[in-house]
Tab-separated table of C-alpha atoms in Angstrom:
chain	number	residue	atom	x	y	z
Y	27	UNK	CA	101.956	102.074	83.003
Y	28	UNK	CA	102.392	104.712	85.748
Y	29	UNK	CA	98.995	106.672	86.343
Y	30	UNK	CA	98.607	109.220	89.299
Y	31	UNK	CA	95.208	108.481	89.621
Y	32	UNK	CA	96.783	106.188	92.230
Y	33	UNK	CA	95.466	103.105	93.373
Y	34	UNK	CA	96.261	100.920	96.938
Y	35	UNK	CA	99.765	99.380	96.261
Y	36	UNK	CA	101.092	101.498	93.481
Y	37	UNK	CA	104.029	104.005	93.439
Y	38	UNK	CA	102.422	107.398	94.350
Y	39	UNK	CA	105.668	109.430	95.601
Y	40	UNK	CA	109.547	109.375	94.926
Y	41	UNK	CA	111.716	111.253	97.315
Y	42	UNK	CA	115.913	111.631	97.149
Y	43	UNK	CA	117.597	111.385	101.311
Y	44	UNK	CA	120.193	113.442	100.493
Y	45	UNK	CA	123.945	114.643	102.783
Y	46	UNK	CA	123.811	117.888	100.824
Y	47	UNK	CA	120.692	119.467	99.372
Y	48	UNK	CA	121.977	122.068	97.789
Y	49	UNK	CA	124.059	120.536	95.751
Y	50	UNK	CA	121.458	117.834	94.840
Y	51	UNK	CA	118.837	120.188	94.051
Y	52	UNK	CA	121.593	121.696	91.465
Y	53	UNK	CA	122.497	118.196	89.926
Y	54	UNK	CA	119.167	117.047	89.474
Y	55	UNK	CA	117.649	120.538	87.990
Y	56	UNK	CA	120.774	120.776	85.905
Y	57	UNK	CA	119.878	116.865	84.697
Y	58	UNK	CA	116.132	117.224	84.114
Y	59	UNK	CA	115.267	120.707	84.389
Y	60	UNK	CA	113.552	120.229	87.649
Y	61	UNK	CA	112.788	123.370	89.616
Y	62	UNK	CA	113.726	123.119	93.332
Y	63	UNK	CA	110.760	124.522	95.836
Y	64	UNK	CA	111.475	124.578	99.516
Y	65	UNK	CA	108.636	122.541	101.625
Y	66	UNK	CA	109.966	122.652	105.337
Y	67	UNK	CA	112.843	122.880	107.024
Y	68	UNK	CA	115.284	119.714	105.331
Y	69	UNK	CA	112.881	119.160	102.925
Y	70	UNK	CA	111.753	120.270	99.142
Y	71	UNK	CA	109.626	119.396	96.152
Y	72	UNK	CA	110.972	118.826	92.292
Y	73	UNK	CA	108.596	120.326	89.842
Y	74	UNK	CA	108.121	121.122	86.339
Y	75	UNK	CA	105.653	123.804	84.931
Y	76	UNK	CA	104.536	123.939	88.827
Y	77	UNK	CA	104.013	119.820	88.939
Y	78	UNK	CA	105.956	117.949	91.271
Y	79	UNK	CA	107.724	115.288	90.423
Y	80	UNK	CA	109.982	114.111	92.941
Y	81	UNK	CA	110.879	115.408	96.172
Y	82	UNK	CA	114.271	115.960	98.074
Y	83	UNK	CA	115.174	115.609	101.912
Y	84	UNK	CA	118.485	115.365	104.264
Y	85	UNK	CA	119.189	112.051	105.514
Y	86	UNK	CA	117.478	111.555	108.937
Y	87	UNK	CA	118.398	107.927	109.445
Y	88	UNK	CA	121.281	107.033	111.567
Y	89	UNK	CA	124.351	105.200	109.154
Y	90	UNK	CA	121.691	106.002	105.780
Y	91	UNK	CA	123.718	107.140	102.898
Y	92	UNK	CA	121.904	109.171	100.161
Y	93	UNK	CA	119.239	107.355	98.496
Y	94	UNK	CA	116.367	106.986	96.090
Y	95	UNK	CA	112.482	105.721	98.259
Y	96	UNK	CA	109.509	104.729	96.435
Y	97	UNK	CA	106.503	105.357	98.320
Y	98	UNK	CA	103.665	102.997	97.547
Y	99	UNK	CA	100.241	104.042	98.467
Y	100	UNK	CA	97.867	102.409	101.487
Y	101	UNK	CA	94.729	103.377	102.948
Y	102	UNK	CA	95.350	102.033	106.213
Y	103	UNK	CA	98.916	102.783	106.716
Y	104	UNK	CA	99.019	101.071	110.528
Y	105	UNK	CA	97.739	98.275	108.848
Y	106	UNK	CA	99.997	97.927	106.015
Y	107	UNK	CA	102.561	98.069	108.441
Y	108	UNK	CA	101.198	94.754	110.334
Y	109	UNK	CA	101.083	93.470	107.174
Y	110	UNK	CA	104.937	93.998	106.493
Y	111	UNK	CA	105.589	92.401	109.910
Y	112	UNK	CA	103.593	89.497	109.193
Y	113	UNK	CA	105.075	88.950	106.030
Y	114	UNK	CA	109.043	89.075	107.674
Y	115	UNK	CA	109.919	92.182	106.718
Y	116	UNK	CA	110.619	95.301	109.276
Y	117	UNK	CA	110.156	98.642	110.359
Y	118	UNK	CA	112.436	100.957	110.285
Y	119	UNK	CA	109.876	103.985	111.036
Y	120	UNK	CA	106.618	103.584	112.517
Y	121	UNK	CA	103.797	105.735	111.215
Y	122	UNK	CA	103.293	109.128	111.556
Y	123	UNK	CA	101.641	111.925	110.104
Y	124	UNK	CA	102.574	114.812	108.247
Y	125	UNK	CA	100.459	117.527	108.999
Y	126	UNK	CA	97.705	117.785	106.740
Y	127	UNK	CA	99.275	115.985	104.145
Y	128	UNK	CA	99.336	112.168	105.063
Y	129	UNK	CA	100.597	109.313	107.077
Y	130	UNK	CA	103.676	107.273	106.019
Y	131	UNK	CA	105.700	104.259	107.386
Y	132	UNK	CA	109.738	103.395	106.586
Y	133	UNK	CA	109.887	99.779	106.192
Y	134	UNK	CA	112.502	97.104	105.009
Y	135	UNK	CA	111.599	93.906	102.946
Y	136	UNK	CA	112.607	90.348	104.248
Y	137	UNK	CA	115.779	90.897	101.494
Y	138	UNK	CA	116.725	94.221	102.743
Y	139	UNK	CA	115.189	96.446	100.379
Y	140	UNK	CA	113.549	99.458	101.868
Y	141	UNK	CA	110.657	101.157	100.777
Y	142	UNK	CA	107.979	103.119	102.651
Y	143	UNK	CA	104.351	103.934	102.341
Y	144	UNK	CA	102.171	107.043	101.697
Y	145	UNK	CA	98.669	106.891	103.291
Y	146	UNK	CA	97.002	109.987	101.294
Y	147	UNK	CA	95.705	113.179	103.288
Y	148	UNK	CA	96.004	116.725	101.666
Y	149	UNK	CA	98.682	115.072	99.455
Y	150	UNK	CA	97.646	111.844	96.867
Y	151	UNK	CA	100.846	111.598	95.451
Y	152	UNK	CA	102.927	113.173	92.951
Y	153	UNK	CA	101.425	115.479	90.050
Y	154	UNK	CA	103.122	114.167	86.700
Y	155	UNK	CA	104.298	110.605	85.937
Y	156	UNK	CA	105.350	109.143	82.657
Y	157	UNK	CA	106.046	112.516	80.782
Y	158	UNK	CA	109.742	113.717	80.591
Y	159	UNK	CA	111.843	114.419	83.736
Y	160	UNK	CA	109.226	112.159	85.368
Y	161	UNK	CA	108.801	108.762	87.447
Y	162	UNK	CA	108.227	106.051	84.811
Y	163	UNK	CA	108.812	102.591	86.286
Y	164	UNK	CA	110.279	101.048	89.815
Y	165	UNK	CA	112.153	97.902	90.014
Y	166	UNK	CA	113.149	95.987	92.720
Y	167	UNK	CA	116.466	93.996	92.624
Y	168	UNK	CA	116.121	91.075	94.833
Y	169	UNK	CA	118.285	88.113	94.834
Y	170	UNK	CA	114.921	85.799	95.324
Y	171	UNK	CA	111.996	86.759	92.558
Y	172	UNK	CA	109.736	83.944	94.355
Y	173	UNK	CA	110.489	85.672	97.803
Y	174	UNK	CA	109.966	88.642	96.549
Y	175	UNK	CA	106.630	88.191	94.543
Y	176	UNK	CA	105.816	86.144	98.214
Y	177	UNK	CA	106.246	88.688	100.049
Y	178	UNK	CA	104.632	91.733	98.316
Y	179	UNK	CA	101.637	89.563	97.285
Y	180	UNK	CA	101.021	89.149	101.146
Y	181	UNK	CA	101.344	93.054	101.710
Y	182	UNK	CA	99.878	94.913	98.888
Y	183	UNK	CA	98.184	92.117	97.069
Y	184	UNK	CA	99.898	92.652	93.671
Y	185	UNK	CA	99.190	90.301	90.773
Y	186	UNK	CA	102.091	89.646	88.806
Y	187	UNK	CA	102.544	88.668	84.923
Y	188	UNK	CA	106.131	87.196	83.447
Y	189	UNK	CA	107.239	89.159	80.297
Y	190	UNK	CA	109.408	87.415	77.809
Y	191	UNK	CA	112.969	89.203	77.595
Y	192	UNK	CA	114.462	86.210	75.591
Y	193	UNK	CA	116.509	84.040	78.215
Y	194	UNK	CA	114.667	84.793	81.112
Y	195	UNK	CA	111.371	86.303	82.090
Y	196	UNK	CA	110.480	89.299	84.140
Y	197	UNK	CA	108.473	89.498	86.270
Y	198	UNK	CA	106.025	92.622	86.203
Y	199	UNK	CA	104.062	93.546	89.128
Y	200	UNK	CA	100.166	95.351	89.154
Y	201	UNK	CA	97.937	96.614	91.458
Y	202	UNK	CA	95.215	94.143	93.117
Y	203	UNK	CA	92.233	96.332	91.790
Y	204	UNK	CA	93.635	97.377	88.107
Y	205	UNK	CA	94.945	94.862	85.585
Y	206	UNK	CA	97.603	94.535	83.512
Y	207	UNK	CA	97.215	98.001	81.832
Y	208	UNK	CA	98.058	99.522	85.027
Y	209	UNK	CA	101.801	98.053	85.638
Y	210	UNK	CA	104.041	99.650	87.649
Y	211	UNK	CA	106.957	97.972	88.449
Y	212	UNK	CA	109.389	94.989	87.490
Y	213	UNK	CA	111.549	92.496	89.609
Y	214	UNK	CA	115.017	91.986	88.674
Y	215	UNK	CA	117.343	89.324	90.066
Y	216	UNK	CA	120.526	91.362	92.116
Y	217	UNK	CA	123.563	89.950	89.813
Y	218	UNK	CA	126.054	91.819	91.819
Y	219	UNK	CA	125.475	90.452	95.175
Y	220	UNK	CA	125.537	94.082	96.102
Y	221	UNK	CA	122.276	95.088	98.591
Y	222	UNK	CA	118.899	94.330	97.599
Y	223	UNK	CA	117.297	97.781	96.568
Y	224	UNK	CA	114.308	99.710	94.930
Y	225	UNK	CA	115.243	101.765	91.669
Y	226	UNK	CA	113.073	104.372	90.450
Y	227	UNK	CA	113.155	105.236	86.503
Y	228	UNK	CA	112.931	108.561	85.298
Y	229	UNK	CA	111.597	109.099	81.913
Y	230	UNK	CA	113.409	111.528	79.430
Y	231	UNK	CA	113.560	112.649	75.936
Y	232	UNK	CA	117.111	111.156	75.034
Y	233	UNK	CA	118.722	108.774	77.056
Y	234	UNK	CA	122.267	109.489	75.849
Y	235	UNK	CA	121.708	112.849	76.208
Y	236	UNK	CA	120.980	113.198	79.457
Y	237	UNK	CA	123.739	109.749	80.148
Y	238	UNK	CA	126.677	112.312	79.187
Y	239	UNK	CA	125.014	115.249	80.839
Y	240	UNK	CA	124.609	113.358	84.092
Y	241	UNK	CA	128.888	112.648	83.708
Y	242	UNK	CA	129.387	116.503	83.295
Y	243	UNK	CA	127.530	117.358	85.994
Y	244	UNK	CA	129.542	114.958	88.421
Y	245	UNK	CA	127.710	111.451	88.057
Y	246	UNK	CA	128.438	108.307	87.086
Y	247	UNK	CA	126.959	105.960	84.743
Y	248	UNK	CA	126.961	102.284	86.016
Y	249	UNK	CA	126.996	100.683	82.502
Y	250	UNK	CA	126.492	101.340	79.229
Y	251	UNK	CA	123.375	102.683	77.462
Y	252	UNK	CA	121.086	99.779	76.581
Y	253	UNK	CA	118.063	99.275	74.069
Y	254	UNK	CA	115.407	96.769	74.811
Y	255	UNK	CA	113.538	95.923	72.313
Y	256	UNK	CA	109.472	97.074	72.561
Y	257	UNK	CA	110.886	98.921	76.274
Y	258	UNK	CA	112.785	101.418	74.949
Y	259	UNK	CA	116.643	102.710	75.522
Y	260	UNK	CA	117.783	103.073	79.096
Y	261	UNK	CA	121.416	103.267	81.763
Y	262	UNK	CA	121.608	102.908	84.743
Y	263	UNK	CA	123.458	105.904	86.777
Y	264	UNK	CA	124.078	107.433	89.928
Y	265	UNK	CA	124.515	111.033	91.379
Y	266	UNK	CA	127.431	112.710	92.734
Y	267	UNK	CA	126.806	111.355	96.194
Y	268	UNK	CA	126.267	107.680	94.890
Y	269	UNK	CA	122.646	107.386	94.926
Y	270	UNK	CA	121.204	105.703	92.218
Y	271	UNK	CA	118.304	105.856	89.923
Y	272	UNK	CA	117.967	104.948	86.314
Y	273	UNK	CA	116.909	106.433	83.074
Y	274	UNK	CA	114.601	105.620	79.702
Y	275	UNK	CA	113.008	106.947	76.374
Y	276	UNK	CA	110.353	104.451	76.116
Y	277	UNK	CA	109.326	102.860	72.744
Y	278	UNK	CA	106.241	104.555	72.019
């Protein structure tokens, strides 16, 4: 599970690149009762009770539509970056710092999946995971699960251990110095032959709830509302500007 007592490799931050920001920070506050606190100019932190939880810019990159990024963490950030390189995947942003806060990269895997990383200054990472209206889970969809587990093996030296959904396995990744205990993400094979892409999960109290709350507010769900046995119940949807993110009230 999600922990933000973050180690190398893990998901420490979740930000939304967004073409309108005021209108995102309404969806997403109407949708999880996140509070919207301005950080700089184009840029503000999700919170609830005064924890942040996410975090909400405008669109810098040139042809980027609005998205979800998982930041994982790195203690070298320059050389995580060489690392990405190495491994055939590319930079789309070399590092930089954020004043007192950290240094972060923009990269792109060898499937075209883009991520970016969070070396840790002032800032570790985000305040609350797991509880409601939080990050629970990432998942990569990837059309090659071998590449993939290849590729982020080389760069962040994740372990990896194959769950047993029924008539296939999933893959579920860990950090190089926790075990098990400490997953935080899962690879998924891209059945759409739509881009490959990270996903964050946010955790919430009711999945259909918030499923037909997300609709009235202007969103779309993607599919229907699924249970998975010993994972819990969880959609798939997207915000009014198409970016997407999923859903879940884990099985407790």
């Amino acid at each position: 599970m999600l922990t933000t007592q973050f180690l190398p490799g893990s998901p420490c931050w979740v930000d939304l690149g967004s073409s309108d920001l005021e209108a995102s920070a309404s969806f997403y506050s109407g949708l999880f009762g996140w509070r919207f606190e301005p950080a700089m100019e184009g840029y503000g932190l999700w919170q609830i009770g005064g924890d942040t939880v996410a975090a909400v810019g405008t669109v810098m990159e040139e042809g980027a539509g609005p998205t979800w990024m998982i930041y994982f963490q790195t203690l070298d950030c320059d050389e995580t970056v060489k690392a990405v390189e190495l491994a055939g995947g590319t930079v789309r942003s070399r590092p930089f710092d954020i004043e007192g806060q950290g240094r972060m990269a923009q990269l792109t895997d060898p499937a075209g999946a883009e991520f970016a990383l969070w070396q840790p200054g002032g800032t570790h990472g985000l305040d609350l995971v797991n509880a409601p209206g939080s990050l629970a889970w990432a998942e990569l969809y990837t059309p090659d699960l071998d590449d993939a587990r290849a590729f982020y093996r080389s760069v962040f030296g994740w372990r990896f251990t194959d769950m047993d959904m029924g008539d296939f396995t999933y893959p579920v990744a860990y950090p190089a110095d926790g075990d098990a205990e400490l997953s935080m993400a899962g690879l998924a094979r891209l059945k759409s032959g739509g881009p490959a892409h990270w996903g964050p999960y946010f955790e919430v109290p009711d999945c259909d709830t918030v499923v037909a709350m997300c609709q009235e507010l202007g969103g779309t769900a993607r599919g229907p509302v699924e249970t998975v046995q010993g994972v819990g119940r969880m959609a798939f949807l997207s915000d009014p500007h198409g970016a997407r993110f999923a859903v879940i009230t884990s099985t407790t």
